[in-house]
XYZ file of C-alpha atoms in Angstrom:
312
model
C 30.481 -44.915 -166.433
C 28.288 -47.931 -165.818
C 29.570 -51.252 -167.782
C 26.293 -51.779 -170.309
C 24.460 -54.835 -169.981
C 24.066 -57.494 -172.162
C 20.518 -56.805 -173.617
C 22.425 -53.585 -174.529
C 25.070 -54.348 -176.221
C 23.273 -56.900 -178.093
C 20.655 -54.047 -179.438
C 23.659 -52.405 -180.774
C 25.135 -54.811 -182.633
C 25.025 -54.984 -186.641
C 21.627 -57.035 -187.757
C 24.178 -60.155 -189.056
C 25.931 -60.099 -185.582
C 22.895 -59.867 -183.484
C 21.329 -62.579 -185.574
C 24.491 -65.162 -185.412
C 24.629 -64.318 -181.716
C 20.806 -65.097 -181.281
C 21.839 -68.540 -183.485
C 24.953 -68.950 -180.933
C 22.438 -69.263 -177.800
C 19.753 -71.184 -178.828
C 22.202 -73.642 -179.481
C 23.712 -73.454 -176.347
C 20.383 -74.225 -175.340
C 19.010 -76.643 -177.643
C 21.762 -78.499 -178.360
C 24.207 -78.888 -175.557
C 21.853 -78.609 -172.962
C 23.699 -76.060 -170.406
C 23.061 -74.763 -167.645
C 21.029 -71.185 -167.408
C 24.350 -69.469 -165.837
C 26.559 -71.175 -167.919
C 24.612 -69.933 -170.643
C 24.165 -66.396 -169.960
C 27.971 -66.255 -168.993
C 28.725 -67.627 -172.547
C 26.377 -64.998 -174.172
C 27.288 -62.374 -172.618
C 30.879 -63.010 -173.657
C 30.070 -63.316 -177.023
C 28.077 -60.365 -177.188
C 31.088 -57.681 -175.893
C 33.389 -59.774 -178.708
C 31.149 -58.940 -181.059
C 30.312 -55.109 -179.968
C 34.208 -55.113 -179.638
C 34.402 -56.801 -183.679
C 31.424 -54.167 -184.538
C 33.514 -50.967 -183.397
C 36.387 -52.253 -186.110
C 33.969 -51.827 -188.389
C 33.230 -55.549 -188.774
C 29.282 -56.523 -189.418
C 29.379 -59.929 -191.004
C 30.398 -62.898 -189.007
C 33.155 -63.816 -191.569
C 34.743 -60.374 -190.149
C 35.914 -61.957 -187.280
C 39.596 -62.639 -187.348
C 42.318 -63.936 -185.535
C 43.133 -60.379 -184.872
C 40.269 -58.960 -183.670
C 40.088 -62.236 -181.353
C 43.095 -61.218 -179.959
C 42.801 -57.556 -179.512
C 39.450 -58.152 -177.749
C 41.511 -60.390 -174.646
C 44.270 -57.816 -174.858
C 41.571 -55.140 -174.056
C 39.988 -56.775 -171.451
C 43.842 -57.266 -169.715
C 44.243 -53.474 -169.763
C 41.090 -52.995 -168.245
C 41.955 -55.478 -165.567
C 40.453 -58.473 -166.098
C 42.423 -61.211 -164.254
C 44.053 -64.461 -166.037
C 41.316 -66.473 -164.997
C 38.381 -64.043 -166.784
C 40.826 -63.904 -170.068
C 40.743 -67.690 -169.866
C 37.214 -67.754 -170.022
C 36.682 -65.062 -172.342
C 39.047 -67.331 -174.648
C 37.023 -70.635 -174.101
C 33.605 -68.532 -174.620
C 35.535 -66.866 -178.173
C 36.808 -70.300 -179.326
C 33.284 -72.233 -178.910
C 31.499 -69.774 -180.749
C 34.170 -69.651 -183.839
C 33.681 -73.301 -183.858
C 29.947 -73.203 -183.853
C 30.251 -70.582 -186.845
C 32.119 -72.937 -188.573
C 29.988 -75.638 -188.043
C 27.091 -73.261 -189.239
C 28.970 -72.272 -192.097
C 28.635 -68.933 -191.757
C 32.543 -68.444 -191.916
C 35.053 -70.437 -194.242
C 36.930 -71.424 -190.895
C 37.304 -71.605 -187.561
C 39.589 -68.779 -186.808
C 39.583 -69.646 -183.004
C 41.476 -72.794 -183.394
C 44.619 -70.539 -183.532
C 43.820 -68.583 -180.410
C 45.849 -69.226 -177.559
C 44.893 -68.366 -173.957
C 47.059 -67.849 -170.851
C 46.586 -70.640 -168.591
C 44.851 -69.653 -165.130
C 46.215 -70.218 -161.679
C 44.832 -72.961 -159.832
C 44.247 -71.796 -156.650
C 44.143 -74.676 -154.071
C 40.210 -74.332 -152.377
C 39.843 -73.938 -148.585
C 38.576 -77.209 -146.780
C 38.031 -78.190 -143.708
C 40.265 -80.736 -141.229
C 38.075 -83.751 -141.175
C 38.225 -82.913 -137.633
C 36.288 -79.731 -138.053
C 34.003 -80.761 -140.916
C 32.405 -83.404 -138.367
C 31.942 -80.139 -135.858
C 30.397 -78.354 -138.841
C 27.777 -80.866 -139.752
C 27.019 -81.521 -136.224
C 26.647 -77.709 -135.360
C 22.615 -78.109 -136.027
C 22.505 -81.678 -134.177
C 19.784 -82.445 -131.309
C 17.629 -80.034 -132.541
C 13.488 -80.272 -133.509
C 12.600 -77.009 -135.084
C 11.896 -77.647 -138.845
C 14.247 -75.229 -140.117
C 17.017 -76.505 -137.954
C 16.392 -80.198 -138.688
C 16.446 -79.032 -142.224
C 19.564 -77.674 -141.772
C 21.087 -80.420 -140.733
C 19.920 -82.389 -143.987
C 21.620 -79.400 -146.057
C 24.894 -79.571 -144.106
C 25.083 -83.931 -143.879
C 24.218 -84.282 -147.294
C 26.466 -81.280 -148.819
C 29.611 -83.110 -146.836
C 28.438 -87.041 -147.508
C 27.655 -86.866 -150.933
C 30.288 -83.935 -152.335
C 27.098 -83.176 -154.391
C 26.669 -79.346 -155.755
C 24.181 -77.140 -153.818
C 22.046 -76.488 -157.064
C 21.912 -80.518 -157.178
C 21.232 -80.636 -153.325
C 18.120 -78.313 -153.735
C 17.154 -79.543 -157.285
C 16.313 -83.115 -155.134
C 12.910 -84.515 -155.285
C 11.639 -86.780 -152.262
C 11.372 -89.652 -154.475
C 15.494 -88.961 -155.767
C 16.362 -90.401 -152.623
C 16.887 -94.290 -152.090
C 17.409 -94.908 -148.399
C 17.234 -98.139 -148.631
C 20.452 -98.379 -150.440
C 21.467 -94.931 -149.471
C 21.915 -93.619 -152.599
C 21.043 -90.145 -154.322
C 19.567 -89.396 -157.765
C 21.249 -86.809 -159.025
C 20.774 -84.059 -162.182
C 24.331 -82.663 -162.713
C 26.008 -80.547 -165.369
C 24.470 -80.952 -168.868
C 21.576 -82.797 -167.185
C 23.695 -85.995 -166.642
C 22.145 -88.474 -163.910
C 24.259 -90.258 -161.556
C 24.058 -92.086 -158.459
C 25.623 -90.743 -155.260
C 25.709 -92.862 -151.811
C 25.723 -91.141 -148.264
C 26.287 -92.372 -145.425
C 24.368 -93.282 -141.937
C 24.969 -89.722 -139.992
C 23.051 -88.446 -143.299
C 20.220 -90.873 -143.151
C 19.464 -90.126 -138.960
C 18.996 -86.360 -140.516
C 17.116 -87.209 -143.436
C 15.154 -89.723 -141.077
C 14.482 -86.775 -138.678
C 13.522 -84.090 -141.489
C 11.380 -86.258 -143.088
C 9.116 -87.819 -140.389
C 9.170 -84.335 -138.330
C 10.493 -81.278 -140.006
C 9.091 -81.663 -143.790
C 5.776 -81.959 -142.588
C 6.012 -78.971 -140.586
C 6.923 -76.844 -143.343
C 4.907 -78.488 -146.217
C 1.820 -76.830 -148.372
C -0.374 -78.011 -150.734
C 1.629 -76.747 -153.052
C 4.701 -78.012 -152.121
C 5.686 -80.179 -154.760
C 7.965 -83.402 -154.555
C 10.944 -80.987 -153.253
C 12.812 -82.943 -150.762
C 14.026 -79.285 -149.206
C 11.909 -76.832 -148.270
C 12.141 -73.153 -147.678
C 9.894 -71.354 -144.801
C 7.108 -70.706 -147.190
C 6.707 -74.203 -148.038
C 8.455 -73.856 -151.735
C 11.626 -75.483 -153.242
C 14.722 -74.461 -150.490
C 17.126 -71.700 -152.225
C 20.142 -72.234 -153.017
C 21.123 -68.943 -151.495
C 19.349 -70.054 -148.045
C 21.674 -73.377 -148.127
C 24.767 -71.072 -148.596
C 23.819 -69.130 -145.909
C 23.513 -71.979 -143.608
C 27.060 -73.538 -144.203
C 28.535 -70.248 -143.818
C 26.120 -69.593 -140.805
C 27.755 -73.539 -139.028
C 31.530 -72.582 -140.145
C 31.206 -69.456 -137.842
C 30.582 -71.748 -134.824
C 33.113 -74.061 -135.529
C 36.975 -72.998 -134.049
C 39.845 -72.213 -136.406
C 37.391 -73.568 -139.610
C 37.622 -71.391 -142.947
C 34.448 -69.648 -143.748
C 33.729 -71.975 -146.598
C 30.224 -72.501 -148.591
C 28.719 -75.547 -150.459
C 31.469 -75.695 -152.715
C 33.929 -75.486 -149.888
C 32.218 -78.671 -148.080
C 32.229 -80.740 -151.859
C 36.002 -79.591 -151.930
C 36.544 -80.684 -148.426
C 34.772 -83.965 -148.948
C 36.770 -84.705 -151.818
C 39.825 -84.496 -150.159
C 38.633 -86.775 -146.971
C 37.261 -89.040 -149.399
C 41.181 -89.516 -151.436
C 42.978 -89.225 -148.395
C 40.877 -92.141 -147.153
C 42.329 -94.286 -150.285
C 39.509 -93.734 -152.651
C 41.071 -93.782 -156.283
C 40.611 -90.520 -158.770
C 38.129 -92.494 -161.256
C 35.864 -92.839 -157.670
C 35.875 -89.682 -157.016
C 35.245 -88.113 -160.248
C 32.470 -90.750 -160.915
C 31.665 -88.922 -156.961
C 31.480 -85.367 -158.196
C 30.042 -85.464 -161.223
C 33.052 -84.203 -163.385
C 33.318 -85.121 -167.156
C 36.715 -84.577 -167.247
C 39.789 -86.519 -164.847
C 41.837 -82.814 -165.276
C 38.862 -81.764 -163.205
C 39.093 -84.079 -160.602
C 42.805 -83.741 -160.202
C 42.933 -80.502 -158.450
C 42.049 -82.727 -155.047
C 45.545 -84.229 -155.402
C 47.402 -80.863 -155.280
C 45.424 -80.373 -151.999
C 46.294 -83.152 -150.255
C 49.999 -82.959 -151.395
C 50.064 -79.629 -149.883
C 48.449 -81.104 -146.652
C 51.554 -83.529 -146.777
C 54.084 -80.961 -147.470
C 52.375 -79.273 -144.229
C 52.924 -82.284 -142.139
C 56.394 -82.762 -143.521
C 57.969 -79.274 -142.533
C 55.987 -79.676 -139.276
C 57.319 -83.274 -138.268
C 60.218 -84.282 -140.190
C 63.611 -83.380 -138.171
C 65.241 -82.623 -141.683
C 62.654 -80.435 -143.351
């Protein structure tokens, strides 16, 4: 049986659900200023918890207990759902009990109580600084458009540690090469600067004076990437072109975008750069964030250490 989708479970839920849920998202919208995804993961949360409160007979938002809460994540465990999912499920359950409260549409905020396994952190794949230089030079020395323009997508992914929705979301005029610096629209639309270095500016150099050009239309816009039809690059076409450079690169883990911002955050701490750097780097709002670099390179040392030390 097919797992219904949003728009459908929302249509079933109780008029006073449906309505609180509708007042739920355009907050989310409004207010906090999310992301589309982040939004329509949120939502859709919200909507099984309350399909899930309708079917014990709840239809007011004051229905919602600490009980249903938690028989709602213990459902989703025996269907499956990993620690990670129940996390989020959790996070997505205790913002909107908040946001009731807030809204006064329930005496209290009955997620406060609501405790959530923590999740695994699973250390990210990155590359030896050895073969993320091979990567990023895998579309060097070449002159067609789309390959010139690959190598922009691959130097600036790795120089900047930027997020490929912020890579293509660049306008020609968000670049500074003068100073070599990036203006760039993160999470929550928060703007911050991002430098990149010279290997990055020879591409951008090259892509700009003979690949952009190329591929531009009249109705090209101010996008600083561009696709093969002259429009804003896709973020799915810049995915496909790290994955398409780790193939050619020996022993290298078939990592995307996010595999070549992980891997430049590491280079960039094992270098000597300082946490607060690098989080100012990636855009995070929180340190915790950050922090999961340091586990990687303590694992690279703990590598080294069993490999070299006599006594290990």
């Amino acid at each position: 049986m097919a797992t219904p989708s949003t728009d459908e479970v929302r249509a079933g839920l109780p008029p006073a659900l449906a309505e609180a849920l509708a007042g739920y998202e355009e907050h989310l919208t409004g207010q906090r200023d999310l992301s589309a995804n982040t939004v329509r993961s949120y939502v859709g949360d919200v909507a099984r918890l309350l399909d899930h409160l309708a079917r014990r007979s709840g239809t007011q938002p004051h229905d919602l207990d600490l009980a249903t809460l938690r028989s709602w994540l213990a459902q989703g465990r025996t269907r499956g759902h990993s620690r990670s999912t129940t996390a989020r499920h959790a996070s997505a359950a205790r913002s909107f009990t908040a946001w009731l409260r807030r809204a006064a549409l329930t005496p209290e905020d009955v997620g406060q109580r609501l405790v959530s396994p923590k999740t695994h952190r699973t250390l990210p794949d990155v590359l030896a600084p050895e073969q993320a230089r091979a990567l990023v030079e895998t579309a060097a020395g070449a002159e067609e458009p789309v390959r010139l323009r690959d190598a922009v997508v691959l130097e600036l992914l790795y120089a900047s540690g930027i997020r490929v929705s912020e890579l293509v979301g660049l306008d020609v005029d968000d670049v500074d090469r003068g100073r070599r610096l990036l203006r760039v629209l993160g999470k929550g639309r928060k703007e911050r600067s991002v430098p990149y270095g010279v290997p990055a500016e020879r591409a951008l150099e090259a892509w700009l004076t003979r690949g952009r050009p190329a591929l531009a239309r009249p109705d090209s816009g101010p996008a600083l990437l561009l696709g093969l039809r002259g429009g804003r690059l896709d973020a799915r076409e810049a995915r496909r072109t790290v994955h398409a450079a780790t193939t050619g690169v020996p022993g290298a883990p078939d990592i995307g975008p996010h595999g070549l911002r992980h891997s430049a955050a590491t280079h960039v701490l094992e270098g000597g750069a300082d946490l607060r750097s690098v989080q100012e780097l990636l855009g995070h709002a929180s340190l915790a964030t950050t922090q999961i670099y340091t586990h990687v390179t303590v694992e690279r040392l703990r590598a080294v250490h069993a490999q070299a030390h006599p006594r290990a």
